[in-house]
């Protein structure tokens, strides 16, 4: 058994996020593990840029209201306790405009050294404000 040293909280880079976002790396597996897990905290209206994970990503909503969008225009409003899986493909996620949101983000590295995440352009206000469906 190994107790892993907790890393300091990090402010997310503006190159990949809009608004104030902070994360704690929970686990960044070393070969042969490909597991990645971050606790991510979004201020109201904050969101990721469009991005894609090589083998998908799973988001477990801890607090607040999460918005998750896909290129086909679908936006889902997810609530604490909801777990959303995004398969490989472009998506974004962030907080609703009126409250903070925290989620556990889990994904895997590729195992072959290729990038596990491809970061793309900013999510527009129109995309962020698109009609959405709720998990409730």
PDB file of C-alpha atoms in Angstrom:
ATOM      1  CA  UNK A   1       0.000   0.000   0.000  1.00  0.00           C
ATOM      2  CA  UNK A   2       1.152   3.544  -0.710  1.00  0.00           C
ATOM      3  CA  UNK A   3      -0.235   6.800   0.668  1.00  0.00           C
ATOM      4  CA  UNK A   4       0.072   9.319  -2.141  1.00  0.00           C
ATOM      5  CA  UNK A   5       1.201  12.850  -1.318  1.00  0.00           C
ATOM      6  CA  UNK A   6      -1.527  15.403  -1.979  1.00  0.00           C
ATOM      7  CA  UNK A   7      -0.548  17.994  -4.557  1.00  0.00           C
ATOM      8  CA  UNK A   8      -1.416  21.700  -4.134  1.00  0.00           C
ATOM      9  CA  UNK A   9      -4.612  23.072  -5.687  1.00  0.00           C
ATOM     10  CA  UNK A  10      -3.909  24.543  -9.131  1.00  0.00           C
ATOM     11  CA  UNK A  11      -5.711  27.315 -11.024  1.00  0.00           C
ATOM     12  CA  UNK A  12      -6.768  25.980 -14.399  1.00  0.00           C
ATOM     13  CA  UNK A  13      -5.030  27.587 -17.387  1.00  0.00           C
ATOM     14  CA  UNK A  14      -6.927  30.323 -19.247  1.00  0.00           C
ATOM     15  CA  UNK A  15      -5.821  28.628 -22.481  1.00  0.00           C
ATOM     16  CA  UNK A  16      -8.259  25.770 -21.735  1.00  0.00           C
ATOM     17  CA  UNK A  17     -10.994  27.396 -19.590  1.00  0.00           C
ATOM     18  CA  UNK A  18     -13.261  30.441 -19.456  1.00  0.00           C
ATOM     19  CA  UNK A  19     -13.758  31.906 -15.979  1.00  0.00           C
ATOM     20  CA  UNK A  20     -12.233  30.830 -12.691  1.00  0.00           C
ATOM     21  CA  UNK A  21     -11.608  27.107 -12.375  1.00  0.00           C
ATOM     22  CA  UNK A  22      -9.442  25.285  -9.829  1.00  0.00           C
ATOM     23  CA  UNK A  23      -8.487  21.641  -9.619  1.00  0.00           C
ATOM     24  CA  UNK A  24      -6.854  19.118  -7.353  1.00  0.00           C
ATOM     25  CA  UNK A  25      -5.061  16.189  -8.943  1.00  0.00           C
ATOM     26  CA  UNK A  26      -6.286  13.127  -7.085  1.00  0.00           C
ATOM     27  CA  UNK A  27      -4.450  10.562  -9.175  1.00  0.00           C
ATOM     28  CA  UNK A  28      -2.194  10.651 -12.233  1.00  0.00           C
ATOM     29  CA  UNK A  29      -1.307   7.010 -12.745  1.00  0.00           C
ATOM     30  CA  UNK A  30       2.153   5.965 -13.826  1.00  0.00           C
ATOM     31  CA  UNK A  31       2.611   3.062 -16.255  1.00  0.00           C
ATOM     32  CA  UNK A  32       1.131   0.576 -16.367  1.00  0.00           C
ATOM     33  CA  UNK A  33      -1.770   2.571 -14.848  1.00  0.00           C
ATOM     34  CA  UNK A  34      -3.497   4.976 -17.211  1.00  0.00           C
ATOM     35  CA  UNK A  35      -5.961   6.289 -14.601  1.00  0.00           C
ATOM     36  CA  UNK A  36      -6.453  10.056 -14.164  1.00  0.00           C
ATOM     37  CA  UNK A  37      -8.749  11.747 -11.617  1.00  0.00           C
ATOM     38  CA  UNK A  38      -9.134  15.436 -10.734  1.00  0.00           C
ATOM     39  CA  UNK A  39     -11.557  17.241  -8.425  1.00  0.00           C
ATOM     40  CA  UNK A  40     -12.499  20.374 -10.370  1.00  0.00           C
ATOM     41  CA  UNK A  41     -14.260  23.491  -8.989  1.00  0.00           C
ATOM     42  CA  UNK A  42     -15.933  25.963 -11.349  1.00  0.00           C
ATOM     43  CA  UNK A  43     -17.159  29.451 -10.444  1.00  0.00           C
ATOM     44  CA  UNK A  44     -20.582  30.482 -11.848  1.00  0.00           C
ATOM     45  CA  UNK A  45     -20.503  30.590 -15.686  1.00  0.00           C
ATOM     46  CA  UNK A  46     -16.995  29.070 -15.824  1.00  0.00           C
ATOM     47  CA  UNK A  47     -16.457  26.302 -18.345  1.00  0.00           C
ATOM     48  CA  UNK A  48     -13.890  24.270 -20.224  1.00  0.00           C
ATOM     49  CA  UNK A  49     -13.030  24.956 -23.834  1.00  0.00           C
ATOM     50  CA  UNK A  50     -14.159  22.423 -26.412  1.00  0.00           C
ATOM     51  CA  UNK A  51     -12.008  19.335 -25.971  1.00  0.00           C
ATOM     52  CA  UNK A  52     -11.850  15.603 -26.602  1.00  0.00           C
ATOM     53  CA  UNK A  53     -10.396  12.762 -24.528  1.00  0.00           C
ATOM     54  CA  UNK A  54      -8.815   9.940 -26.518  1.00  0.00           C
ATOM     55  CA  UNK A  55     -10.686   7.242 -24.580  1.00  0.00           C
ATOM     56  CA  UNK A  56     -13.574   9.319 -23.172  1.00  0.00           C
ATOM     57  CA  UNK A  57     -14.205  10.947 -19.800  1.00  0.00           C
ATOM     58  CA  UNK A  58     -16.536  10.363 -16.857  1.00  0.00           C
ATOM     59  CA  UNK A  59     -17.807  13.252 -14.720  1.00  0.00           C
ATOM     60  CA  UNK A  60     -19.365  12.713 -11.285  1.00  0.00           C
ATOM     61  CA  UNK A  61     -21.177  15.845 -10.088  1.00  0.00           C
ATOM     62  CA  UNK A  62     -20.411  16.568  -6.425  1.00  0.00           C
ATOM     63  CA  UNK A  63     -22.103  19.954  -5.908  1.00  0.00           C
ATOM     64  CA  UNK A  64     -23.903  22.661  -7.854  1.00  0.00           C
ATOM     65  CA  UNK A  65     -25.333  22.300 -11.343  1.00  0.00           C
ATOM     66  CA  UNK A  66     -23.130  21.134 -14.214  1.00  0.00           C
ATOM     67  CA  UNK A  67     -23.697  21.837 -17.885  1.00  0.00           C
ATOM     68  CA  UNK A  68     -22.253  19.370 -20.390  1.00  0.00           C
ATOM     69  CA  UNK A  69     -22.450  20.125 -24.107  1.00  0.00           C
ATOM     70  CA  UNK A  70     -21.693  18.244 -27.330  1.00  0.00           C
ATOM     71  CA  UNK A  71     -21.090  19.381 -30.918  1.00  0.00           C
ATOM     72  CA  UNK A  72     -24.603  18.373 -31.984  1.00  0.00           C
ATOM     73  CA  UNK A  73     -25.951  21.179 -29.752  1.00  0.00           C
ATOM     74  CA  UNK A  74     -27.077  18.942 -26.888  1.00  0.00           C
ATOM     75  CA  UNK A  75     -26.597  20.524 -23.455  1.00  0.00           C
ATOM     76  CA  UNK A  76     -27.403  18.487 -20.343  1.00  0.00           C
ATOM     77  CA  UNK A  77     -27.963  19.989 -16.894  1.00  0.00           C
ATOM     78  CA  UNK A  78     -26.573  17.495 -14.368  1.00  0.00           C
ATOM     79  CA  UNK A  79     -27.042  17.539 -10.584  1.00  0.00           C
ATOM     80  CA  UNK A  80     -25.153  16.273  -7.515  1.00  0.00           C
ATOM     81  CA  UNK A  81     -24.938  12.500  -7.571  1.00  0.00           C
ATOM     82  CA  UNK A  82     -25.270  12.310 -11.381  1.00  0.00           C
ATOM     83  CA  UNK A  83     -22.510  10.563 -13.318  1.00  0.00           C
ATOM     84  CA  UNK A  84     -22.135  11.434 -16.996  1.00  0.00           C
ATOM     85  CA  UNK A  85     -19.861   9.576 -19.438  1.00  0.00           C
ATOM     86  CA  UNK A  86     -18.644  11.398 -22.543  1.00  0.00           C
ATOM     87  CA  UNK A  87     -17.245   9.021 -25.168  1.00  0.00           C
ATOM     88  CA  UNK A  88     -14.304  10.112 -27.339  1.00  0.00           C
ATOM     89  CA  UNK A  89     -15.451  13.195 -29.231  1.00  0.00           C
ATOM     90  CA  UNK A  90     -15.683  16.919 -28.674  1.00  0.00           C
ATOM     91  CA  UNK A  91     -17.517  18.249 -25.623  1.00  0.00           C
ATOM     92  CA  UNK A  92     -17.374  20.933 -22.934  1.00  0.00           C
ATOM     93  CA  UNK A  93     -18.527  21.176 -19.301  1.00  0.00           C
ATOM     94  CA  UNK A  94     -18.914  23.878 -16.705  1.00  0.00           C
ATOM     95  CA  UNK A  95     -21.064  25.546 -14.064  1.00  0.00           C
ATOM     96  CA  UNK A  96     -24.516  27.052 -14.414  1.00  0.00           C
ATOM     97  CA  UNK A  97     -24.619  30.834 -14.288  1.00  0.00           C
ATOM     98  CA  UNK A  98     -25.981  31.129 -10.741  1.00  0.00           C
ATOM     99  CA  UNK A  99     -23.909  28.739  -8.640  1.00  0.00           C
ATOM    100  CA  UNK A 100     -20.545  27.103  -8.161  1.00  0.00           C
ATOM    101  CA  UNK A 101     -20.098  23.536  -9.403  1.00  0.00           C
ATOM    102  CA  UNK A 102     -17.685  20.793  -8.413  1.00  0.00           C
ATOM    103  CA  UNK A 103     -17.149  17.512 -10.230  1.00  0.00           C
ATOM    104  CA  UNK A 104     -14.828  14.567 -10.102  1.00  0.00           C
ATOM    105  CA  UNK A 105     -13.321  14.162 -13.584  1.00  0.00           C
ATOM    106  CA  UNK A 106     -12.000  10.711 -14.482  1.00  0.00           C
ATOM    107  CA  UNK A 107     -10.303   9.654 -17.698  1.00  0.00           C
ATOM    108  CA  UNK A 108      -7.489   7.452 -18.934  1.00  0.00           C
ATOM    109  CA  UNK A 109      -4.232   8.106 -20.663  1.00  0.00           C
ATOM    110  CA  UNK A 110      -3.722   6.383 -24.001  1.00  0.00           C
ATOM    111  CA  UNK A 111      -0.870   4.116 -22.923  1.00  0.00           C
ATOM    112  CA  UNK A 112       0.976   4.798 -26.182  1.00  0.00           C
ATOM    113  CA  UNK A 113       2.323   8.262 -25.406  1.00  0.00           C
ATOM    114  CA  UNK A 114      -0.137  10.083 -27.668  1.00  0.00           C
ATOM    115  CA  UNK A 115      -2.048  13.037 -26.171  1.00  0.00           C
ATOM    116  CA  UNK A 116      -4.896  11.969 -23.878  1.00  0.00           C
ATOM    117  CA  UNK A 117      -6.728  15.309 -24.313  1.00  0.00           C
ATOM    118  CA  UNK A 118      -7.019  17.564 -27.358  1.00  0.00           C
ATOM    119  CA  UNK A 119      -7.922  21.165 -26.460  1.00  0.00           C
ATOM    120  CA  UNK A 120      -9.827  23.223 -29.020  1.00  0.00           C
ATOM    121  CA  UNK A 121     -11.531  26.629 -29.239  1.00  0.00           C
ATOM    122  CA  UNK A 122     -13.478  28.522 -26.583  1.00  0.00           C
ATOM    123  CA  UNK A 123     -17.163  27.709 -26.016  1.00  0.00           C
ATOM    124  CA  UNK A 124     -19.188  30.694 -27.230  1.00  0.00           C
ATOM    125  CA  UNK A 125     -21.822  32.388 -25.080  1.00  0.00           C
ATOM    126  CA  UNK A 126     -24.428  31.140 -27.573  1.00  0.00           C
ATOM    127  CA  UNK A 127     -23.278  27.538 -27.112  1.00  0.00           C
ATOM    128  CA  UNK A 128     -23.153  27.945 -23.315  1.00  0.00           C
ATOM    129  CA  UNK A 129     -26.659  29.505 -23.209  1.00  0.00           C
ATOM    130  CA  UNK A 130     -28.289  26.969 -25.573  1.00  0.00           C
ATOM    131  CA  UNK A 131     -31.492  25.241 -24.427  1.00  0.00           C
ATOM    132  CA  UNK A 132     -30.764  22.296 -22.180  1.00  0.00           C
ATOM    133  CA  UNK A 133     -32.394  19.211 -20.778  1.00  0.00           C
ATOM    134  CA  UNK A 134     -32.101  18.183 -17.146  1.00  0.00           C
ATOM    135  CA  UNK A 135     -31.249  14.841 -15.612  1.00  0.00           C
ATOM    136  CA  UNK A 136     -34.109  15.488 -13.149  1.00  0.00           C
TER     137      UNK A 136
END
